mmCIF file of C-alpha atoms and ligand atoms in Angstrom:
data_model
loop_
_atom_site.group_PDB
_atom_site.id
_atom_site.type_symbol
_atom_site.label_atom_id
_atom_site.label_comp_id
_atom_site.label_asym_id
_atom_site.label_seq_id
_atom_site.Cartn_x
_atom_site.Cartn_y
_atom_site.Cartn_z
ATOM 1 C CA MET A 1043 0.000 0.000 0.000
ATOM 2 C CA VAL A 1044 1.349 3.420 -0.930
ATOM 3 C CA TYR A 1045 0.627 6.470 1.188
ATOM 4 C CA ARG A 1046 0.661 9.774 -0.573
ATOM 5 C CA ALA A 1047 -0.063 12.106 2.291
ATOM 6 C CA SER A 1048 1.033 15.551 1.197
ATOM 7 C CA TRP A 1049 1.527 16.747 4.758
ATOM 8 C CA LEU A 1050 4.046 13.967 5.231
ATOM 9 C CA LYS A 1051 5.899 15.064 2.120
ATOM 10 C CA ALA A 1052 5.922 18.600 3.462
ATOM 11 C CA LEU A 1053 7.215 17.319 6.772
ATOM 12 C CA PHE A 1054 9.959 15.414 5.023
ATOM 13 C CA ILE A 1055 11.107 18.493 3.146
ATOM 14 C CA ARG A 1056 11.486 20.369 6.429
ATOM 15 C CA LEU A 1057 12.792 17.373 8.291
ATOM 16 C CA ASN A 1058 16.297 17.742 9.502
ATOM 17 C CA PRO A 1059 18.095 14.455 10.152
ATOM 18 C CA GLU A 1060 20.958 16.357 11.801
ATOM 19 C CA MET A 1061 18.616 17.493 14.581
ATOM 20 C CA PHE A 1062 17.561 13.925 15.164
ATOM 21 C CA ARG A 1063 21.159 12.717 15.127
ATOM 22 C CA ASP A 1064 22.239 15.421 17.601
ATOM 23 C CA ALA A 1065 19.402 14.475 19.945
ATOM 24 C CA ILE A 1066 20.743 10.891 19.998
ATOM 25 C CA ASN A 1067 24.347 11.962 20.336
ATOM 26 C CA GLU A 1068 23.504 14.107 23.374
ATOM 27 C CA ARG A 1069 22.294 11.037 25.265
ATOM 28 C CA PRO A 1070 24.702 9.584 27.860
ATOM 29 C CA GLU A 1071 27.304 7.178 26.529
ATOM 30 C CA ALA A 1072 25.719 4.209 28.366
ATOM 31 C CA THR A 1073 22.407 4.896 26.607
ATOM 32 C CA ARG A 1074 24.084 5.063 23.206
ATOM 33 C CA VAL A 1075 25.862 1.769 23.907
ATOM 34 C CA LEU A 1076 22.437 0.195 24.550
ATOM 35 C CA PHE A 1077 20.968 1.717 21.386
ATOM 36 C CA ALA A 1078 23.909 0.371 19.379
ATOM 37 C CA GLN A 1079 23.492 -3.123 20.854
ATOM 38 C CA ASP A 1080 19.837 -3.151 19.832
ATOM 39 C CA TYR A 1081 20.732 -2.044 16.340
ATOM 40 C CA ILE A 1082 23.634 -4.437 15.790
ATOM 41 C CA SER A 1083 21.621 -7.228 14.167
ATOM 42 C CA TYR A 1084 20.437 -4.693 11.610
ATOM 43 C CA ASP A 1085 23.827 -3.119 11.005
ATOM 44 C CA ALA A 1086 26.901 -4.896 12.309
ATOM 45 C CA SER A 1087 28.932 -1.671 12.278
ATOM 46 C CA ALA A 1088 26.704 0.010 14.904
ATOM 47 C CA ASP A 1089 28.544 1.434 17.899
ATOM 48 C CA LYS A 1090 28.063 4.255 20.399
ATOM 49 C CA ASP A 1091 29.802 6.743 18.098
ATOM 50 C CA ASN A 1092 27.827 6.148 14.895
ATOM 51 C CA ILE A 1093 24.438 5.151 16.330
ATOM 52 C CA GLY A 1094 23.128 8.733 16.026
ATOM 53 C CA ASP A 1095 23.857 8.736 12.285
ATOM 54 C CA LEU A 1096 22.471 5.243 11.760
ATOM 55 C CA LEU A 1097 19.210 5.963 13.573
ATOM 56 C CA ALA A 1098 18.794 9.341 11.863
ATOM 57 C CA ASN A 1099 19.257 7.705 8.444
ATOM 58 C CA SER A 1100 16.784 4.930 9.072
ATOM 59 C CA PHE A 1101 14.324 7.440 10.551
ATOM 60 C CA VAL A 1102 14.481 9.482 7.339
ATOM 61 C CA GLU A 1103 13.960 6.349 5.268
ATOM 62 C CA ILE A 1104 10.883 5.367 7.274
ATOM 63 C CA ILE A 1105 9.386 8.837 6.795
ATOM 64 C CA LYS A 1106 10.155 8.781 3.065
ATOM 65 C CA MET A 1107 8.475 5.413 2.754
ATOM 66 C CA ALA A 1108 5.412 6.555 4.707
ATOM 67 C CA ALA A 1109 5.201 9.694 2.577
ATOM 68 C CA GLY A 1110 5.059 7.591 -0.581
ATOM 69 C CA LEU A 1111 8.400 8.921 -1.774
ATOM 70 C CA VAL A 1112 9.433 5.283 -1.974
ATOM 71 C CA ASP A 1113 6.875 2.817 -3.221
ATOM 72 C CA THR A 1114 6.380 -0.068 -0.864
ATOM 73 C CA ASP A 1115 4.673 -3.289 -1.527
ATOM 74 C CA THR A 1116 4.697 -5.249 1.681
ATOM 75 C CA LEU A 1117 3.820 -8.527 0.009
ATOM 76 C CA ALA A 1118 6.659 -8.230 -2.471
ATOM 77 C CA SER A 1119 9.131 -7.319 0.233
ATOM 78 C CA ALA A 1120 8.002 -10.237 2.415
ATOM 79 C CA ALA A 1121 8.515 -12.550 -0.567
ATOM 80 C CA ARG A 1122 11.976 -11.086 -1.135
ATOM 81 C CA GLN A 1123 12.842 -11.623 2.523
ATOM 82 C CA LYS A 1124 11.739 -15.236 2.332
ATOM 83 C CA GLN A 1125 13.813 -15.760 -0.791
ATOM 84 C CA SER A 1126 16.828 -14.134 0.853
ATOM 85 C CA ASP A 1127 16.525 -16.417 3.914
ATOM 86 C CA GLU A 1128 16.348 -19.458 1.658
ATOM 87 C CA LEU A 1129 19.372 -18.321 -0.352
ATOM 88 C CA LYS A 1130 21.319 -17.677 2.853
ATOM 89 C CA ARG A 1131 20.883 -21.266 3.900
ATOM 90 C CA ARG A 1132 22.168 -22.512 0.545
ATOM 91 C CA TYR A 1133 24.820 -20.013 -0.485
ATOM 92 C CA GLY A 1134 25.392 -17.723 2.537
ATOM 93 C CA GLU A 1135 28.851 -18.893 3.547
ATOM 94 C CA TYR A 1136 30.120 -18.937 -0.033
ATOM 95 C CA LEU A 1137 28.823 -15.436 -0.817
ATOM 96 C CA LEU A 1138 30.173 -13.949 2.427
ATOM 97 C CA THR A 1139 33.619 -15.345 1.640
ATOM 98 C CA GLU A 1140 33.373 -14.046 -1.931
ATOM 99 C CA VAL A 1141 32.949 -10.446 -0.732
ATOM 100 C CA GLU A 1142 35.343 -10.957 2.199
ATOM 101 C CA TYR A 1143 32.577 -10.263 4.755
ATOM 102 C CA THR A 1144 32.165 -6.696 3.517
ATOM 103 C CA CYS A 1145 29.130 -5.146 1.794
ATOM 104 C CA ALA A 1146 29.755 -5.176 -1.962
ATOM 105 C CA PHE A 1147 27.539 -2.195 -2.740
ATOM 106 C CA PRO A 1148 29.609 0.585 -4.357
ATOM 107 C CA GLY A 1149 30.600 3.137 -1.716
ATOM 108 C CA CYS A 1150 29.321 1.150 1.279
ATOM 109 C CA GLY A 1151 31.909 -1.277 2.631
ATOM 110 C CA ARG A 1152 30.070 -2.090 5.898
ATOM 111 C CA LYS A 1153 31.182 -5.241 7.663
ATOM 112 C CA LEU A 1154 28.769 -8.150 7.246
ATOM 113 C CA SER A 1155 30.007 -10.076 10.283
ATOM 114 C CA ILE A 1156 31.352 -9.003 13.607
ATOM 115 C CA ILE A 1157 32.462 -10.668 16.788
ATOM 116 C CA HIS A 1158 30.125 -9.579 19.567
ATOM 117 C CA LYS A 1159 30.637 -10.954 23.084
ATOM 118 C CA GLY A 1160 32.635 -13.848 21.662
ATOM 119 C CA LYS A 1161 30.009 -14.781 19.086
ATOM 120 C CA VAL A 1162 30.057 -14.243 15.340
ATOM 121 C CA ILE A 1163 27.015 -12.262 14.225
ATOM 122 C CA HIS A 1164 26.212 -12.118 10.522
ATOM 123 C CA SER A 1165 24.244 -9.122 9.380
ATOM 124 C CA TYR A 1166 23.580 -9.321 5.642
ATOM 125 C CA ASP A 1167 21.057 -10.178 2.968
ATOM 126 C CA ILE A 1168 21.444 -11.842 -0.397
ATOM 127 C CA ALA A 1169 20.422 -9.727 -3.355
ATOM 128 C CA THR A 1170 19.634 -10.970 -6.845
ATOM 129 C CA ILE A 1171 21.810 -8.739 -9.024
ATOM 130 C CA ASP A 1172 19.659 -8.930 -12.136
ATOM 131 C CA LYS A 1173 16.134 -9.246 -10.763
ATOM 132 C CA LYS A 1174 14.769 -10.500 -14.088
ATOM 133 C CA LYS A 1175 17.065 -13.516 -14.024
ATOM 134 C CA ALA A 1176 16.994 -16.611 -11.837
ATOM 135 C CA PRO A 1177 18.654 -16.433 -8.408
ATOM 136 C CA ALA A 1178 21.551 -18.633 -9.502
ATOM 137 C CA LEU A 1179 24.874 -18.385 -7.704
ATOM 138 C CA GLU A 1180 26.547 -16.114 -10.292
ATOM 139 C CA ASN A 1181 23.601 -13.707 -10.060
ATOM 140 C CA LEU A 1182 23.781 -13.339 -6.263
ATOM 141 C CA LEU A 1183 25.610 -10.944 -4.009
ATOM 142 C CA ALA A 1184 25.861 -10.444 -0.236
ATOM 143 C CA LEU A 1185 24.928 -6.901 0.831
ATOM 144 C CA CYS A 1186 24.387 -5.214 4.192
ATOM 145 C CA PRO A 1187 20.663 -4.989 5.146
ATOM 146 C CA ARG A 1188 20.527 -1.292 4.365
ATOM 147 C CA CYS A 1189 21.959 -1.599 0.827
ATOM 148 C CA TYR A 1190 19.840 -4.682 0.254
ATOM 149 C CA GLY A 1191 16.732 -2.688 1.157
ATOM 150 C CA LEU A 1192 17.705 0.194 -1.110
ATOM 151 C CA TYR A 1193 18.702 -2.080 -3.978
ATOM 152 C CA SER A 1194 15.455 -4.055 -3.723
ATOM 153 C CA LEU A 1195 13.505 -0.846 -4.355
ATOM 154 C CA ASP A 1196 15.754 0.286 -7.163
ATOM 155 C CA ASP A 1197 15.691 -0.793 -10.793
ATOM 156 C CA ASP A 1198 18.574 1.294 -11.983
ATOM 157 C CA LYS A 1199 20.314 -0.452 -14.911
ATOM 158 C CA LYS A 1200 23.621 1.222 -14.143
ATOM 159 C CA LYS A 1201 23.646 -0.196 -10.596
ATOM 160 C CA VAL A 1202 22.999 -3.663 -12.007
ATOM 161 C CA LYS A 1203 26.109 -3.208 -14.145
ATOM 162 C CA ASP A 1204 28.189 -1.885 -11.232
ATOM 163 C CA LEU A 1205 27.233 -4.823 -9.021
ATOM 164 C CA ARG A 1206 28.033 -7.318 -11.756
ATOM 165 C CA GLN A 1207 31.644 -6.199 -11.573
HETATM 166 ZN ZN1 ZN B 1365 25.997 -1.797 2.267
#
């Protein structure tokens, strides 16, 4: 379902992610550590120093989505998630090794696995590079959850080419 509330669009135009980020960064260090721990399964690079930026970015994305600036189709995204989980079981380890446990999206480079309290935590999704083709091994790529989400909504031919390389 796509919301096209104009007041939300207006809000987004005035919205200032820096204000939101500063509000997080002003919280005591112990609070930011807790925020980062909650966020770590979504983004393995989360820590007390970048959590303000990470939360501000995802906040902006949620608003954009609600304002209909990004089309959402919950059924399609649930199906994609299911496919990604299935692909992880089959090809996860191979694909993580292929990208050396780092998000392959141009300009990202987030870590896809971290050691947290002595345990390895993977935080990634498997994207189908060319969405029109079958999810065969050579058409798959491990991305961080954020880039996966963005790429799933994007049909840019140039990005398809970039990811192929
Ligand atoms: Zn990424």
